[in-house]
Structures are given as structure tokens and as C-alpha cells.
XYZ file of N, CA and C in Angstrom:
234
model
N -23.411 30.397 -0.193
C -24.004 29.095 0.087
C -23.323 28.427 1.271
N -21.995 28.532 1.356
C -21.254 27.885 2.433
C -21.614 28.456 3.795
N -21.790 29.789 3.856
C -22.126 30.437 5.126
C -23.519 30.033 5.596
N -24.461 29.960 4.668
C -25.823 29.551 5.019
C -25.818 28.107 5.520
N -25.070 27.252 4.833
C -24.970 25.849 5.247
C -24.358 25.737 6.638
N -23.295 26.516 6.906
C -22.654 26.514 8.209
C -23.618 26.989 9.295
N -24.411 27.998 8.999
C -25.396 28.484 9.980
C -26.455 27.427 10.275
N -26.936 26.753 9.250
C -27.969 25.731 9.444
C -27.411 24.550 10.231
N -26.254 24.041 9.811
C -25.635 22.910 10.509
C -25.255 23.314 11.925
N -24.684 24.509 12.078
C -24.294 24.990 13.404
C -25.476 25.136 14.340
N -26.578 25.642 13.828
C -27.778 25.787 14.650
C -28.303 24.425 15.089
N -28.380 23.503 14.161
C -28.861 22.162 14.499
C -27.913 21.474 15.483
N -26.609 21.581 15.237
C -25.634 20.958 16.140
C -25.676 21.600 17.517
N -25.774 22.903 17.561
C -25.864 23.599 18.850
C -27.115 23.211 19.613
N -28.232 23.110 18.908
C -29.476 22.702 19.548
C -29.337 21.300 20.149
N -28.833 20.368 19.345
C -28.682 18.997 19.844
C -27.667 18.923 20.990
N -26.564 19.668 20.869
C -25.540 19.638 21.916
C -26.060 20.215 23.228
N -26.831 21.300 23.148
C -27.371 21.875 24.392
C -28.403 20.949 25.021
N -29.108 20.186 24.223
C -30.078 19.235 24.779
C -29.362 18.037 25.399
N -28.338 17.525 24.723
C -27.592 16.377 25.244
C -26.896 16.749 26.554
N -26.303 17.956 26.587
C -25.578 18.385 27.781
C -26.504 19.009 28.836
N -27.764 19.114 28.508
C -28.803 19.631 29.409
C -28.471 21.012 29.973
N -28.154 21.936 29.034
C -27.975 23.320 29.448
C -29.066 24.151 28.803
N -29.446 25.195 29.492
C -30.482 26.088 28.991
C -29.795 27.317 28.412
N -29.772 27.419 27.084
C -29.096 28.528 26.415
C -30.082 29.234 25.501
N -29.869 30.530 25.324
C -30.715 31.266 24.399
C -30.298 30.938 22.962
N -31.076 31.419 22.010
C -30.860 31.069 20.608
C -29.487 31.529 20.092
N -29.067 32.785 20.317
C -27.748 33.177 19.801
C -26.603 32.344 20.389
N -26.678 32.033 21.672
C -25.641 31.209 22.295
C -25.641 29.807 21.704
N -26.812 29.268 21.468
C -26.925 27.943 20.870
C -26.303 27.923 19.474
N -26.571 28.953 18.684
C -26.021 29.040 17.331
C -24.497 29.165 17.386
N -23.988 30.025 18.277
C -22.539 30.208 18.390
C -21.862 28.910 18.842
N -22.457 28.238 19.807
C -21.910 26.952 20.268
C -21.881 25.956 19.117
N -22.940 25.890 18.360
C -23.007 24.950 17.240
C -22.010 25.264 16.144
N -21.880 26.535 15.776
C -20.944 26.917 14.715
C -19.511 26.664 15.171
N -19.179 27.059 16.394
C -17.826 26.817 16.905
C -17.549 25.316 16.980
N -18.524 24.558 17.426
C -18.361 23.103 17.485
C -18.192 22.489 16.110
N -18.923 23.005 15.138
C -18.792 22.501 13.768
C -17.402 22.790 13.210
N -16.884 23.976 13.478
C -15.546 24.322 13.006
C -14.478 23.465 13.682
N -14.568 23.327 14.998
C -13.591 22.521 15.738
C -13.694 21.056 15.336
N -14.911 20.533 15.299
C -15.111 19.138 14.924
C -14.651 18.849 13.504
N -14.931 19.756 12.584
C -14.493 19.580 11.203
C -12.983 19.571 11.095
N -12.316 20.466 11.823
C -10.851 20.500 11.811
C -10.275 19.211 12.383
N -10.831 18.755 13.510
C -10.325 17.529 14.127
C -10.556 16.320 13.232
N -11.722 16.252 12.614
C -12.021 15.122 11.732
C -11.098 15.113 10.515
N -10.864 16.286 9.924
C -9.949 16.354 8.780
C -8.541 15.951 9.194
N -8.106 16.393 10.365
C -6.768 16.016 10.856
C -6.677 14.512 11.060
N -7.724 13.932 11.620
C -7.738 12.491 11.847
C -7.684 11.719 10.534
N -8.393 12.191 9.540
C -8.386 11.527 8.234
C -6.998 11.600 7.604
N -6.326 12.754 7.718
C -4.981 12.894 7.160
C -4.016 11.951 7.865
N -4.078 11.927 9.191
C -3.182 11.053 9.965
C -3.465 9.593 9.651
N -4.727 9.233 9.588
C -5.110 7.846 9.298
C -4.639 7.438 7.904
N -4.788 8.325 6.924
C -4.358 7.972 5.576
C -2.840 7.850 5.513
N -2.118 8.682 6.257
C -0.660 8.578 6.295
C -0.246 7.249 6.915
N -0.896 6.881 8.014
C -0.570 5.609 8.660
C -0.938 4.419 7.785
N -2.060 4.524 7.083
C -2.452 3.434 6.182
C -1.438 3.277 5.063
N -0.934 4.393 4.554
C 0.098 4.321 3.530
C 1.370 3.677 4.048
N 1.740 4.005 5.275
C 2.930 3.421 5.886
C 2.749 1.928 6.097
N 1.588 1.533 6.611
C 1.309 0.112 6.846
C 1.283 -0.643 5.515
N 0.760 -0.041 4.484
C 0.750 -0.677 3.170
C 2.130 -0.745 2.540
N 3.004 0.187 2.885
C 4.358 0.205 2.318
C 5.202 -0.950 2.842
N 4.950 -1.380 4.054
C 5.745 -2.463 4.640
C 5.578 -3.770 3.858
N 4.356 -4.263 3.628
C 4.238 -5.491 2.825
C 4.752 -5.302 1.402
N 4.584 -4.098 0.844
C 5.107 -3.850 -0.493
C 6.620 -3.989 -0.535
N 7.281 -3.443 0.471
C 8.738 -3.567 0.535
C 9.154 -5.015 0.756
N 8.410 -5.730 1.563
C 8.721 -7.143 1.811
C 8.609 -7.950 0.523
N 7.566 -7.704 -0.257
C 7.397 -8.414 -1.535
C 8.542 -8.077 -2.485
N 8.935 -6.799 -2.539
C 10.047 -6.433 -3.413
C 11.351 -7.085 -2.976
N 11.603 -7.161 -1.678
C 12.807 -7.831 -1.189
C 12.764 -9.317 -1.554
N 11.615 -9.949 -1.406
C 11.478 -11.367 -1.758
C 11.741 -11.576 -3.252
N 11.156 -10.711 -4.082
C 11.387 -10.816 -5.527
C 12.859 -10.612 -5.853
N 13.491 -9.660 -5.219
C 14.906 -9.393 -5.446
C 15.747 -10.583 -5.062
N 15.485 -11.141 -3.882
C 16.253 -12.306 -3.417
C 15.989 -13.539 -4.270
N 14.774 -13.691 -4.769
C 14.398 -14.869 -5.538
C 14.926 -14.816 -6.961
N 14.854 -13.676 -7.617
C 15.145 -13.620 -9.039
C 16.436 -12.883 -9.408
N 16.946 -12.038 -8.543
C 18.130 -11.267 -8.901
C 19.379 -11.853 -8.248
N 19.336 -12.032 -6.957
C 20.493 -12.551 -6.228
C 20.449 -14.078 -6.276
N 21.516 -14.680 -6.835
C 21.517 -16.152 -6.944
C 22.719 -16.726 -6.285
């Protein structure tokens, strides 16, 4: 199922990409361009999501640490 899905998405992506870039390619070249683009794009998107989630966690950790320091200073250290 995954291979068939990749072929369908790759073919559609290759077709659209060759039209946007205005190149005249035969069907096998269009399919190969689309599949390679789908693989590269999928890898880049997954990498971006991982990096973004790591940065979001870091940004969220800063206010959390600030709140804990405030609580510590307010209720523990007198």
C-alpha cells in the first residue's frame, strides 16, 4: 500500500512540479522527479517538525523554570 501511495503522490507531484517549472519531461522522468521530490520533501518536513518541537520545548522550559524560581524564592527562602 505504501509503495502504491508513493507512486501516486510522486506522479502527481512530479506532474505539478514540471508544469510549475515549465519543463517538458516524459512520463518516467516526471514520476522519478515526483518520487524523489516527495522523499526529499518528506525528510525535510520531518526534520523541521523535530527541530521546531525541540525549540518549542526549550522556549516552554524557560517560563516554567522562572515560575519554579519564583515559587522557591516566595515560599522556601525567607
